[in-house]
């Protein structure tokens, strides 16, 4: 684990971030960016829930330009929350947005626009492409300097550039290297107003990438603030546990200046989870009680054993297997799942165990505690006791009812061990970010879905219901 890392403090609009500032909470709208009224309404809901920065997608030039109307409408209501434009493939949209909003998020994996088609990169080709990327980025850096706009270098595990994949593979190290490429370009141009994010849907990868980033920054004397998040975490308990485990583990060791809990739900639902995470793990002065202990399975009373979630149920001789015990005192469920997910991961990283037993100081039926423990083992990638879902939180690019579709898919196919299904809002980023999924449901247009199997597209532009029927047939035929 890295030694203490103190980031530099920067200002984003009227908000101070990094250094000794509190961990800031942010979210993202999922309304169409061209629908000014709906987007403003959602931003106000987020502000009222306690959100401190809001990201809005700007998929093209028109959307980037409409950020001005959103900004003005908010100002008319005396709301000055910093806005962040989310940019993927369109440098021009970033340049327009940077004149309007306080921060622009770019994704190095798909920002440069030039994709080398060959499978291999010689050193010369690698550097040539990087030089081209630097040229593409220069106009944005100049605009950001003039307008005092911050840039977030937003790395996603699922969308690393081809040249990074060639050199490092789809790894945590590749994520860190991708961030370093863009940091160097910015520093060569004397641009320093940066924040960084390294996100993945796989929790251990997300944690590892951020730790590597901090170590690398410490080695190079850099101190850019970090934004933490787990991508495609999904919804309900599953989404909260994955986000909590990734974000909370890092916050507990002093890493992270701003966080987003991505849920495939109404964006304002993210804020209470984020607030609890900050309160539990982001405030260096508050200590919360948790009793962590270990016991051999054979020494745990017969009455308590049904609540144990084993990492490997096929083990025949359990008596001397080591169980990790987490004990709380009557925590409400919404807090228990956050605390148990983070505390388990912190404990497990320093001392492995063969099973997890959660105690909340209550008598009676403990089935819900076993379910929670199984969810935690699954989020950590230790045991897959049901279908694994990855689902993006949706944004202004989503043109179908992703929440409804995710709910239906979960109801229909939620309990198949070893199966991984992705539900993604758009075909621009969705396919790249659902790597490893057996099946993918990806938004294709208004109410339309593309269906993927093992990364390959099988059907295009299906109505929602038809897509689910076909998915059922595919899964049954497997
Ligand atoms: Fe938005 Fe989801 Fe597409 Fe990402 S995958 S850009 S969150 S719709």
Short mmCIF file of C-alpha atoms and ligand atoms in Angstrom, two decimals:
data_model
loop_
_atom_site.label_atom_id
_atom_site.label_comp_id
_atom_site.label_asym_id
_atom_site.label_seq_id
_atom_site.Cartn_x
_atom_site.Cartn_y
_atom_site.Cartn_z
CA UNK A 1 0.00 0.00 0.00
CA UNK A 2 1.31 3.52 -0.74
CA UNK A 3 2.64 5.77 1.99
CA UNK A 4 0.49 8.81 2.72
CA UNK A 5 -0.44 10.67 -0.43
CA UNK A 6 -1.49 14.30 -0.22
CA UNK A 7 -2.83 15.70 -3.45
CA UNK A 8 -2.58 19.32 -4.50
CA UNK A 9 -5.58 21.57 -3.94
CA UNK A 10 -7.29 22.95 -7.02
CA UNK A 11 -10.42 25.02 -7.53
CA UNK A 12 -13.20 23.96 -9.84
CA UNK A 13 -15.53 26.92 -10.18
CA UNK A 14 -16.37 27.80 -6.59
CA UNK A 15 -15.38 24.39 -5.22
CA UNK A 16 -12.03 23.55 -3.68
CA UNK A 17 -10.87 20.00 -4.26
CA UNK A 18 -7.88 17.96 -3.11
CA UNK A 19 -5.31 18.67 -0.38
CA UNK A 20 -7.03 18.86 2.99
CA UNK A 21 -10.48 19.56 1.51
CA UNK A 22 -13.28 17.09 2.26
CA UNK A 23 -13.83 14.29 -0.23
CA UNK A 24 -16.23 15.79 -2.78
CA UNK A 25 -19.30 13.98 -4.05
CA UNK A 26 -20.31 14.00 -7.68
CA UNK A 27 -22.77 12.38 -10.05
CA UNK A 28 -23.90 12.52 -13.66
CA UNK A 29 -27.16 13.34 -15.38
CA UNK A 30 -28.87 10.74 -17.57
CA UNK A 31 -31.31 13.08 -19.32
CA UNK A 32 -30.76 14.03 -23.00
CA UNK A 33 -28.31 16.94 -22.89
CA UNK A 34 -30.36 18.79 -25.52
CA UNK A 35 -33.36 18.69 -23.18
CA UNK A 36 -32.37 21.72 -21.13
CA UNK A 37 -35.38 21.67 -18.79
CA UNK A 38 -35.05 17.98 -17.90
CA UNK A 39 -31.30 18.28 -17.37
CA UNK A 40 -31.62 21.38 -15.20
CA UNK A 41 -34.36 19.69 -13.16
CA UNK A 42 -32.17 16.66 -12.57
CA UNK A 43 -29.17 18.80 -11.61
CA UNK A 44 -31.34 20.60 -9.05
CA UNK A 45 -32.44 17.24 -7.61
CA UNK A 46 -28.80 16.23 -7.32
CA UNK A 47 -27.84 19.49 -5.63
CA UNK A 48 -30.68 19.09 -3.15
CA UNK A 49 -29.47 15.56 -2.36
CA UNK A 50 -25.95 16.87 -1.55
CA UNK A 51 -24.09 16.50 -4.86
CA UNK A 52 -21.18 18.94 -5.22
CA UNK A 53 -20.29 18.58 -8.92
CA UNK A 54 -22.39 17.30 -11.81
CA UNK A 55 -21.20 15.71 -15.04
CA UNK A 56 -23.25 16.08 -18.22
CA UNK A 57 -22.49 14.18 -21.40
CA UNK A 58 -21.57 16.20 -24.49
CA UNK A 59 -21.62 13.62 -27.24
CA UNK A 60 -21.36 16.13 -30.09
CA UNK A 61 -21.02 19.81 -30.89
CA UNK A 62 -24.73 20.62 -30.46
CA UNK A 63 -24.78 19.05 -27.01
CA UNK A 64 -21.59 20.86 -26.04
CA UNK A 65 -23.14 24.16 -27.16
CA UNK A 66 -26.30 23.45 -25.18
CA UNK A 67 -24.26 23.36 -21.97
CA UNK A 68 -24.50 27.16 -22.16
CA UNK A 69 -28.30 27.04 -21.93
CA UNK A 70 -28.06 24.63 -19.01
CA UNK A 71 -25.48 26.82 -17.29
CA UNK A 72 -27.63 29.94 -17.81
CA UNK A 73 -30.82 28.26 -16.60
CA UNK A 74 -29.04 27.14 -13.43
CA UNK A 75 -27.61 30.63 -12.89
CA UNK A 76 -31.15 31.99 -13.24
CA UNK A 77 -32.06 29.85 -10.25
CA UNK A 78 -28.91 30.94 -8.35
CA UNK A 79 -27.34 27.50 -8.64
CA UNK A 80 -23.59 27.66 -9.16
CA UNK A 81 -22.61 24.03 -8.94
CA UNK A 82 -19.52 23.19 -11.04
CA UNK A 83 -20.42 21.36 -14.25
CA UNK A 84 -18.26 18.77 -15.97
CA UNK A 85 -18.62 17.93 -19.65
CA UNK A 86 -18.16 14.26 -20.46
CA UNK A 87 -16.37 13.82 -23.78
CA UNK A 88 -15.40 10.67 -25.58
CA UNK A 89 -14.63 10.77 -29.29
CA UNK A 90 -15.03 14.42 -30.20
CA UNK A 91 -12.15 16.83 -29.51
CA UNK A 92 -14.19 19.70 -30.97
CA UNK A 93 -17.00 19.12 -28.46
CA UNK A 94 -14.41 19.27 -25.66
CA UNK A 95 -13.09 22.60 -26.96
CA UNK A 96 -16.57 24.13 -27.03
CA UNK A 97 -17.51 22.74 -23.61
CA UNK A 98 -14.27 23.99 -22.05
CA UNK A 99 -15.37 27.57 -22.72
CA UNK A 100 -18.63 27.01 -20.85
CA UNK A 101 -18.16 24.58 -17.95
CA UNK A 102 -15.61 24.34 -15.15
CA UNK A 103 -14.23 20.94 -16.00
CA UNK A 104 -13.96 18.62 -19.00
CA UNK A 105 -13.54 14.88 -18.74
CA UNK A 106 -11.70 13.25 -21.62
CA UNK A 107 -11.13 9.53 -22.15
CA UNK A 108 -7.58 8.98 -23.46
CA UNK A 109 -8.61 5.61 -24.86
CA UNK A 110 -10.85 7.16 -27.46
CA UNK A 111 -9.95 10.84 -27.48
CA UNK A 112 -7.09 10.94 -29.96
CA UNK A 113 -9.19 9.70 -32.86
CA UNK A 114 -6.28 8.10 -34.70
CA UNK A 115 -6.36 4.35 -34.46
CA UNK A 116 -3.47 2.36 -35.71
CA UNK A 117 -4.84 -0.59 -37.60
CA UNK A 118 -1.86 -2.96 -37.40
CA UNK A 119 -1.61 -5.47 -34.55
CA UNK A 120 1.92 -4.39 -33.63
CA UNK A 121 3.44 -1.07 -32.68
CA UNK A 122 7.10 -0.36 -33.26
CA UNK A 123 8.59 2.27 -30.95
CA UNK A 124 8.51 4.73 -33.85
CA UNK A 125 4.81 4.07 -34.55
CA UNK A 126 3.97 4.28 -30.87
CA UNK A 127 5.63 7.68 -30.49
CA UNK A 128 4.23 8.95 -33.77
CA UNK A 129 0.71 8.22 -32.56
CA UNK A 130 1.42 9.85 -29.23
CA UNK A 131 2.76 12.97 -31.01
CA UNK A 132 -0.46 13.09 -33.02
CA UNK A 133 -2.48 12.83 -29.81
CA UNK A 134 -0.47 15.70 -28.31
CA UNK A 135 -1.25 17.83 -31.36
CA UNK A 136 -4.95 16.98 -31.06
CA UNK A 137 -4.96 17.89 -27.39
CA UNK A 138 -3.10 21.20 -27.72
CA UNK A 139 -6.08 23.38 -28.75
CA UNK A 140 -8.05 22.08 -25.75
CA UNK A 141 -5.17 22.80 -23.37
CA UNK A 142 -4.94 26.36 -24.69
CA UNK A 143 -8.67 26.91 -24.22
CA UNK A 144 -8.58 25.44 -20.71
CA UNK A 145 -5.68 27.73 -19.79
CA UNK A 146 -7.62 30.77 -21.01
CA UNK A 147 -10.84 29.78 -19.23
CA UNK A 148 -9.27 28.27 -16.08
CA UNK A 149 -10.99 24.98 -16.91
CA UNK A 150 -9.90 21.73 -15.25
CA UNK A 151 -9.35 18.56 -17.26
CA UNK A 152 -10.04 15.11 -15.86
CA UNK A 153 -8.00 12.41 -17.52
CA UNK A 154 -10.62 9.69 -17.20
CA UNK A 155 -9.21 6.22 -17.82
CA UNK A 156 -11.62 3.31 -18.23
CA UNK A 157 -10.36 -0.26 -18.06
CA UNK A 158 -12.69 -1.21 -20.92
CA UNK A 159 -11.55 1.43 -23.37
CA UNK A 160 -7.77 1.66 -23.34
CA UNK A 161 -6.12 2.75 -26.58
CA UNK A 162 -4.78 0.14 -28.98
CA UNK A 163 -1.20 1.23 -28.38
CA UNK A 164 -1.60 0.81 -24.60
CA UNK A 165 -3.23 -2.59 -25.10
CA UNK A 166 -0.33 -3.61 -27.32
CA UNK A 167 2.29 -2.63 -24.74
CA UNK A 168 0.60 -3.48 -21.44
CA UNK A 169 -2.52 -5.54 -22.19
CA UNK A 170 -5.85 -4.76 -20.56
CA UNK A 171 -4.30 -4.36 -17.13
CA UNK A 172 -4.13 -2.02 -14.16
CA UNK A 173 -0.61 -1.14 -15.28
CA UNK A 174 -1.97 -0.22 -18.71
CA UNK A 175 -4.50 2.09 -17.06
CA UNK A 176 -1.75 3.83 -15.11
CA UNK A 177 0.46 4.07 -18.22
CA UNK A 178 -2.43 5.58 -20.19
CA UNK A 179 -2.89 8.28 -17.53
CA UNK A 180 0.86 8.96 -17.52
CA UNK A 181 0.90 9.45 -21.31
CA UNK A 182 -1.66 12.22 -21.03
CA UNK A 183 -0.10 13.73 -17.91
CA UNK A 184 3.19 14.05 -19.81
CA UNK A 185 1.47 15.70 -22.78
CA UNK A 186 -0.23 18.20 -20.45
CA UNK A 187 2.94 18.93 -18.47
CA UNK A 188 5.00 19.39 -21.65
CA UNK A 189 2.51 22.14 -22.46
CA UNK A 190 2.66 23.57 -18.91
CA UNK A 191 -0.90 22.55 -18.20
CA UNK A 192 -1.32 21.46 -14.59
CA UNK A 193 -5.00 21.83 -13.77
CA UNK A 194 -5.66 18.11 -13.85
CA UNK A 195 -7.56 15.46 -11.98
CA UNK A 196 -7.30 11.74 -12.72
CA UNK A 197 -9.61 8.77 -12.62
CA UNK A 198 -8.87 5.09 -13.20
CA UNK A 199 -12.11 3.13 -13.26
CA UNK A 200 -12.95 -0.51 -13.87
CA UNK A 201 -15.99 -2.69 -13.35
CA UNK A 202 -13.78 -5.28 -11.69
CA UNK A 203 -13.24 -4.05 -8.12
CA UNK A 204 -9.72 -5.47 -7.49
CA UNK A 205 -8.52 -4.02 -10.83
CA UNK A 206 -9.90 -0.59 -9.94
CA UNK A 207 -8.19 -0.67 -6.54
CA UNK A 208 -4.89 -1.89 -7.98
CA UNK A 209 -4.87 0.74 -10.75
CA UNK A 210 -5.39 3.60 -8.30
CA UNK A 211 -2.71 2.33 -5.94
CA UNK A 212 -0.28 2.02 -8.87
CA UNK A 213 -1.18 5.54 -9.97
CA UNK A 214 -0.46 6.93 -6.51
CA UNK A 215 2.86 5.08 -6.30
CA UNK A 216 3.86 6.36 -9.73
CA UNK A 217 2.90 9.92 -8.81
CA UNK A 218 4.89 9.67 -5.59
CA UNK A 219 7.89 8.37 -7.54
CA UNK A 220 7.68 11.24 -10.00
CA UNK A 221 6.84 13.98 -7.48
CA UNK A 222 3.31 14.48 -8.86
CA UNK A 223 0.22 15.15 -6.79
CA UNK A 224 -2.91 15.37 -8.95
CA UNK A 225 -6.25 14.83 -7.18
CA UNK A 226 -7.95 11.49 -7.78
CA UNK A 227 -11.58 10.82 -8.64
CA UNK A 228 -12.70 7.34 -7.55
CA UNK A 229 -15.43 5.15 -8.99
CA UNK A 230 -16.33 1.61 -10.01
CA UNK A 231 -17.83 1.56 -13.51
CA UNK A 232 -20.82 -0.51 -14.56
CA UNK A 233 -21.50 -1.51 -10.95
CA UNK A 234 -25.20 -2.06 -11.68
CA UNK A 235 -28.03 -1.34 -9.28
CA UNK A 236 -29.54 -2.21 -5.89
CA UNK A 237 -27.42 -4.14 -3.37
CA UNK A 238 -24.97 -5.38 -5.99
CA UNK A 239 -24.17 -1.90 -7.31
CA UNK A 240 -23.81 -0.45 -3.82
CA UNK A 241 -21.52 -3.23 -2.62
CA UNK A 242 -19.18 -3.04 -5.63
CA UNK A 243 -18.95 0.75 -5.43
CA UNK A 244 -18.49 0.71 -1.67
CA UNK A 245 -15.76 -1.93 -1.80
CA UNK A 246 -13.72 -0.14 -4.45
CA UNK A 247 -14.16 3.42 -3.26
CA UNK A 248 -14.21 2.72 0.49
CA UNK A 249 -11.05 0.59 0.45
CA UNK A 250 -9.10 3.40 -1.19
CA UNK A 251 -10.63 6.16 0.95
CA UNK A 252 -9.69 4.18 4.07
CA UNK A 253 -6.04 4.38 3.06
CA UNK A 254 -6.19 8.10 2.28
CA UNK A 255 -6.59 7.84 -1.51
CA UNK A 256 -9.31 9.83 -3.26
CA UNK A 257 -10.42 13.43 -3.41
CA UNK A 258 -13.78 13.09 -5.13
CA UNK A 259 -16.05 10.10 -5.66
CA UNK A 260 -18.93 8.96 -7.79
CA UNK A 261 -21.06 5.96 -6.86
CA UNK A 262 -22.35 4.83 -10.29
CA UNK A 263 -25.74 3.13 -10.05
CA UNK A 264 -28.16 2.10 -12.79
CA UNK A 265 -30.87 4.02 -10.96
CA UNK A 266 -32.01 7.63 -10.68
CA UNK A 267 -28.76 9.62 -10.23
CA UNK A 268 -29.93 11.16 -6.95
CA UNK A 269 -29.94 7.64 -5.43
CA UNK A 270 -26.16 7.68 -5.68
CA UNK A 271 -25.73 10.56 -3.28
CA UNK A 272 -26.74 9.00 0.07
CA UNK A 273 -24.41 6.04 -0.62
CA UNK A 274 -21.56 8.41 -1.48
CA UNK A 275 -22.21 10.49 1.64
CA UNK A 276 -22.08 7.43 3.89
CA UNK A 277 -18.85 6.28 2.24
CA UNK A 278 -17.26 9.65 2.87
CA UNK A 279 -18.52 9.70 6.44
CA UNK A 280 -17.33 6.16 7.17
CA UNK A 281 -13.99 6.12 5.33
CA UNK A 282 -13.22 9.56 3.93
CA UNK A 283 -13.05 11.45 7.20
CA UNK A 284 -9.68 10.83 8.81
CA UNK A 285 -10.95 11.85 12.26
CA UNK A 286 -13.94 9.55 12.68
CA UNK A 287 -13.39 5.99 13.86
CA UNK A 288 -16.23 3.52 13.47
CA UNK A 289 -16.44 0.40 15.54
CA UNK A 290 -16.10 -2.95 13.86
CA UNK A 291 -14.95 -6.13 15.52
CA UNK A 292 -12.89 -8.22 13.12
CA UNK A 293 -11.87 -11.67 14.25
CA UNK A 294 -11.03 -15.07 12.80
CA UNK A 295 -12.15 -18.50 13.94
CA UNK A 296 -11.89 -22.05 12.62
CA UNK A 297 -15.22 -23.23 11.21
CA UNK A 298 -15.32 -26.02 13.80
CA UNK A 299 -15.31 -23.52 16.67
CA UNK A 300 -18.32 -21.55 15.41
CA UNK A 301 -21.56 -22.58 17.06
CA UNK A 302 -23.93 -24.78 15.06
CA UNK A 303 -26.65 -22.10 15.29
CA UNK A 304 -24.44 -19.50 13.62
CA UNK A 305 -23.05 -21.68 10.84
CA UNK A 306 -25.99 -21.26 8.40
CA UNK A 307 -25.03 -17.58 8.02
CA UNK A 308 -21.50 -18.38 6.87
CA UNK A 309 -20.68 -17.78 3.20
CA UNK A 310 -17.86 -20.07 2.15
CA UNK A 311 -15.43 -19.04 -0.54
CA UNK A 312 -15.34 -22.61 -1.85
CA UNK A 313 -18.33 -24.76 -0.96
CA UNK A 314 -16.84 -27.88 -2.44
CA UNK A 315 -14.27 -28.24 0.35
CA UNK A 316 -15.00 -31.46 2.19
CA UNK A 317 -13.12 -30.90 5.42
CA UNK A 318 -14.17 -27.56 6.89
CA UNK A 319 -13.36 -27.95 10.58
CA UNK A 320 -10.05 -26.09 10.55
CA UNK A 321 -10.87 -23.65 7.74
CA UNK A 322 -10.45 -20.04 8.79
CA UNK A 323 -13.60 -17.87 8.87
CA UNK A 324 -13.52 -14.09 8.92
CA UNK A 325 -16.04 -12.66 11.39
CA UNK A 326 -17.34 -9.09 11.10
CA UNK A 327 -19.45 -7.92 14.07
CA UNK A 328 -21.62 -4.80 14.11
CA UNK A 329 -24.26 -3.54 16.43
CA UNK A 330 -27.71 -3.10 14.86
CA UNK A 331 -26.63 -1.17 11.78
CA UNK A 332 -29.43 -0.30 9.37
CA UNK A 333 -29.18 -2.48 6.24
CA UNK A 334 -28.15 0.44 3.97
CA UNK A 335 -25.12 1.07 6.23
CA UNK A 336 -24.37 -2.56 6.94
CA UNK A 337 -23.79 -3.42 3.29
CA UNK A 338 -21.38 -0.50 2.86
CA UNK A 339 -19.47 -1.22 6.06
CA UNK A 340 -19.30 -4.98 5.59
CA UNK A 341 -18.14 -4.68 1.94
CA UNK A 342 -15.29 -2.33 2.81
CA UNK A 343 -14.30 -3.90 6.12
CA UNK A 344 -14.26 -7.36 4.55
CA UNK A 345 -11.98 -6.21 1.74
CA UNK A 346 -9.60 -4.39 4.08
CA UNK A 347 -9.38 -7.43 6.35
CA UNK A 348 -9.15 -9.94 3.49
CA UNK A 349 -6.32 -8.05 1.81
CA UNK A 350 -4.17 -8.36 4.91
CA UNK A 351 -5.25 -11.87 5.92
CA UNK A 352 -7.01 -14.34 3.59
CA UNK A 353 -9.97 -16.38 4.86
CA UNK A 354 -12.08 -19.31 3.63
CA UNK A 355 -15.42 -17.83 4.54
CA UNK A 356 -17.28 -14.79 5.84
CA UNK A 357 -19.70 -14.52 8.75
CA UNK A 358 -21.46 -11.20 9.37
CA UNK A 359 -23.08 -10.53 12.73
CA UNK A 360 -25.27 -7.45 13.23
CA UNK A 361 -26.11 -8.11 16.86
CA UNK A 362 -29.63 -9.35 16.11
CA UNK A 363 -31.34 -12.58 17.05
CA UNK A 364 -33.35 -14.63 14.55
CA UNK A 365 -33.28 -15.41 10.87
CA UNK A 366 -29.81 -14.81 9.45
CA UNK A 367 -30.48 -15.70 5.80
CA UNK A 368 -30.18 -12.05 4.75
CA UNK A 369 -26.73 -11.90 6.34
CA UNK A 370 -25.60 -14.92 4.35
CA UNK A 371 -26.99 -13.35 1.16
CA UNK A 372 -25.07 -10.19 1.95
CA UNK A 373 -21.88 -12.16 2.61
CA UNK A 374 -22.31 -14.01 -0.73
CA UNK A 375 -22.79 -10.69 -2.55
CA UNK A 376 -19.58 -9.43 -0.97
CA UNK A 377 -17.61 -12.52 -2.01
CA UNK A 378 -18.94 -12.10 -5.54
CA UNK A 379 -18.05 -8.39 -5.72
CA UNK A 380 -14.51 -9.34 -4.66
CA UNK A 381 -14.40 -12.02 -7.39
CA UNK A 382 -13.96 -14.85 -4.85
CA UNK A 383 -17.13 -16.81 -5.47
CA UNK A 384 -19.82 -16.46 -8.13
CA UNK A 385 -23.01 -17.80 -6.57
CA UNK A 386 -25.39 -16.13 -9.07
CA UNK A 387 -25.36 -14.31 -12.40
CA UNK A 388 -22.79 -11.53 -12.57
CA UNK A 389 -24.21 -8.31 -14.02
CA UNK A 390 -22.36 -5.34 -15.34
CA UNK A 391 -24.58 -2.37 -16.11
CA UNK A 392 -23.63 1.20 -16.88
CA UNK A 393 -25.32 3.99 -14.94
CA UNK A 394 -26.64 5.43 -18.24
CA UNK A 395 -26.22 9.02 -19.36
CA UNK A 396 -27.52 11.38 -22.01
CA UNK A 397 -26.43 8.85 -24.65
CA UNK A 398 -28.90 6.22 -23.42
CA UNK A 399 -31.97 5.99 -25.64
CA UNK A 400 -33.88 3.08 -24.06
CA UNK A 401 -35.26 2.40 -20.59
CA UNK A 402 -32.13 0.80 -19.16
CA UNK A 403 -33.45 0.60 -15.59
CA UNK A 404 -36.51 -1.35 -16.68
CA UNK A 405 -34.51 -3.66 -18.95
CA UNK A 406 -31.93 -4.35 -16.23
CA UNK A 407 -34.67 -5.18 -13.76
CA UNK A 408 -36.32 -7.58 -16.23
CA UNK A 409 -33.02 -9.26 -17.09
CA UNK A 410 -32.23 -9.68 -13.40
CA UNK A 411 -35.64 -11.15 -12.67
CA UNK A 412 -35.40 -13.57 -15.59
CA UNK A 413 -31.76 -14.62 -15.48
CA UNK A 414 -30.54 -13.57 -12.03
CA UNK A 415 -29.58 -16.92 -10.57
CA UNK A 416 -27.33 -18.67 -13.06
CA UNK A 417 -23.93 -19.40 -11.61
CA UNK A 418 -21.02 -18.60 -13.91
CA UNK A 419 -23.06 -16.41 -16.29
CA UNK A 420 -22.11 -12.80 -16.95
CA UNK A 421 -24.57 -10.40 -18.60
CA UNK A 422 -23.90 -6.78 -19.51
CA UNK A 423 -26.59 -4.14 -19.90
CA UNK A 424 -25.08 -1.02 -21.45
CA UNK A 425 -26.68 2.27 -22.38
CA UNK A 426 -25.06 3.01 -25.74
CA UNK A 427 -23.22 1.33 -28.58
CA UNK A 428 -20.52 3.99 -28.60
CA UNK A 429 -18.91 2.93 -25.34
CA UNK A 430 -20.95 -0.07 -24.26
CA UNK A 431 -19.34 -2.85 -26.35
CA UNK A 432 -15.80 -1.86 -25.36
CA UNK A 433 -16.66 -1.67 -21.68
CA UNK A 434 -18.44 -5.00 -21.33
CA UNK A 435 -15.42 -7.20 -22.00
CA UNK A 436 -15.75 -10.69 -20.58
CA UNK A 437 -19.57 -10.72 -20.62
CA UNK A 438 -21.23 -13.84 -22.07
CA UNK A 439 -24.12 -11.73 -23.37
CA UNK A 440 -24.50 -8.02 -23.87
CA UNK A 441 -27.61 -5.91 -24.23
CA UNK A 442 -26.52 -2.59 -25.66
CA UNK A 443 -28.62 0.47 -26.49
CA UNK A 444 -28.79 1.08 -30.24
CA UNK A 445 -31.34 3.86 -30.67
CA UNK A 446 -34.73 5.01 -29.40
CA UNK A 447 -36.16 1.89 -27.67
CA UNK A 448 -33.80 -0.32 -29.67
CA UNK A 449 -31.19 -2.82 -28.52
CA UNK A 450 -28.26 -4.67 -30.07
CA UNK A 451 -27.63 -8.14 -28.71
CA UNK A 452 -24.09 -9.48 -28.29
CA UNK A 453 -22.69 -12.89 -27.52
CA UNK A 454 -19.10 -13.12 -26.26
CA UNK A 455 -18.32 -9.68 -27.62
CA UNK A 456 -19.74 -10.30 -31.11
CA UNK A 457 -22.91 -8.63 -32.31
CA UNK A 458 -25.69 -11.14 -33.12
CA UNK A 459 -28.75 -8.94 -33.66
CA UNK A 460 -29.19 -5.23 -34.34
CA UNK A 461 -32.00 -2.80 -33.51
CA UNK A 462 -34.29 -5.20 -31.66
CA UNK A 463 -37.25 -3.89 -29.68
CA UNK A 464 -36.68 -4.45 -25.92
CA UNK A 465 -39.13 -7.35 -25.54
CA UNK A 466 -37.86 -9.22 -28.57
CA UNK A 467 -34.28 -8.84 -27.35
CA UNK A 468 -35.17 -10.46 -24.04
CA UNK A 469 -36.99 -13.34 -25.75
CA UNK A 470 -33.99 -14.03 -27.97
CA UNK A 471 -31.65 -13.77 -24.99
CA UNK A 472 -33.72 -16.38 -23.14
CA UNK A 473 -33.51 -18.78 -26.10
CA UNK A 474 -29.74 -18.27 -26.33
CA UNK A 475 -29.22 -18.90 -22.63
CA UNK A 476 -31.45 -22.01 -22.61
CA UNK A 477 -29.66 -23.40 -25.66
CA UNK A 478 -26.26 -23.05 -24.01
FE1 LIG B 1 -23.27 6.65 -21.09
FE2 LIG B 1 -23.60 4.02 -20.54
FE3 LIG B 1 -22.74 4.80 -22.97
FE4 LIG B 1 -21.14 5.00 -20.80
S1 LIG B 1 -21.92 3.09 -21.76
S2 LIG B 1 -21.42 6.55 -22.39
S3 LIG B 1 -22.66 5.60 -19.21
S4 LIG B 1 -24.75 5.23 -22.02
#
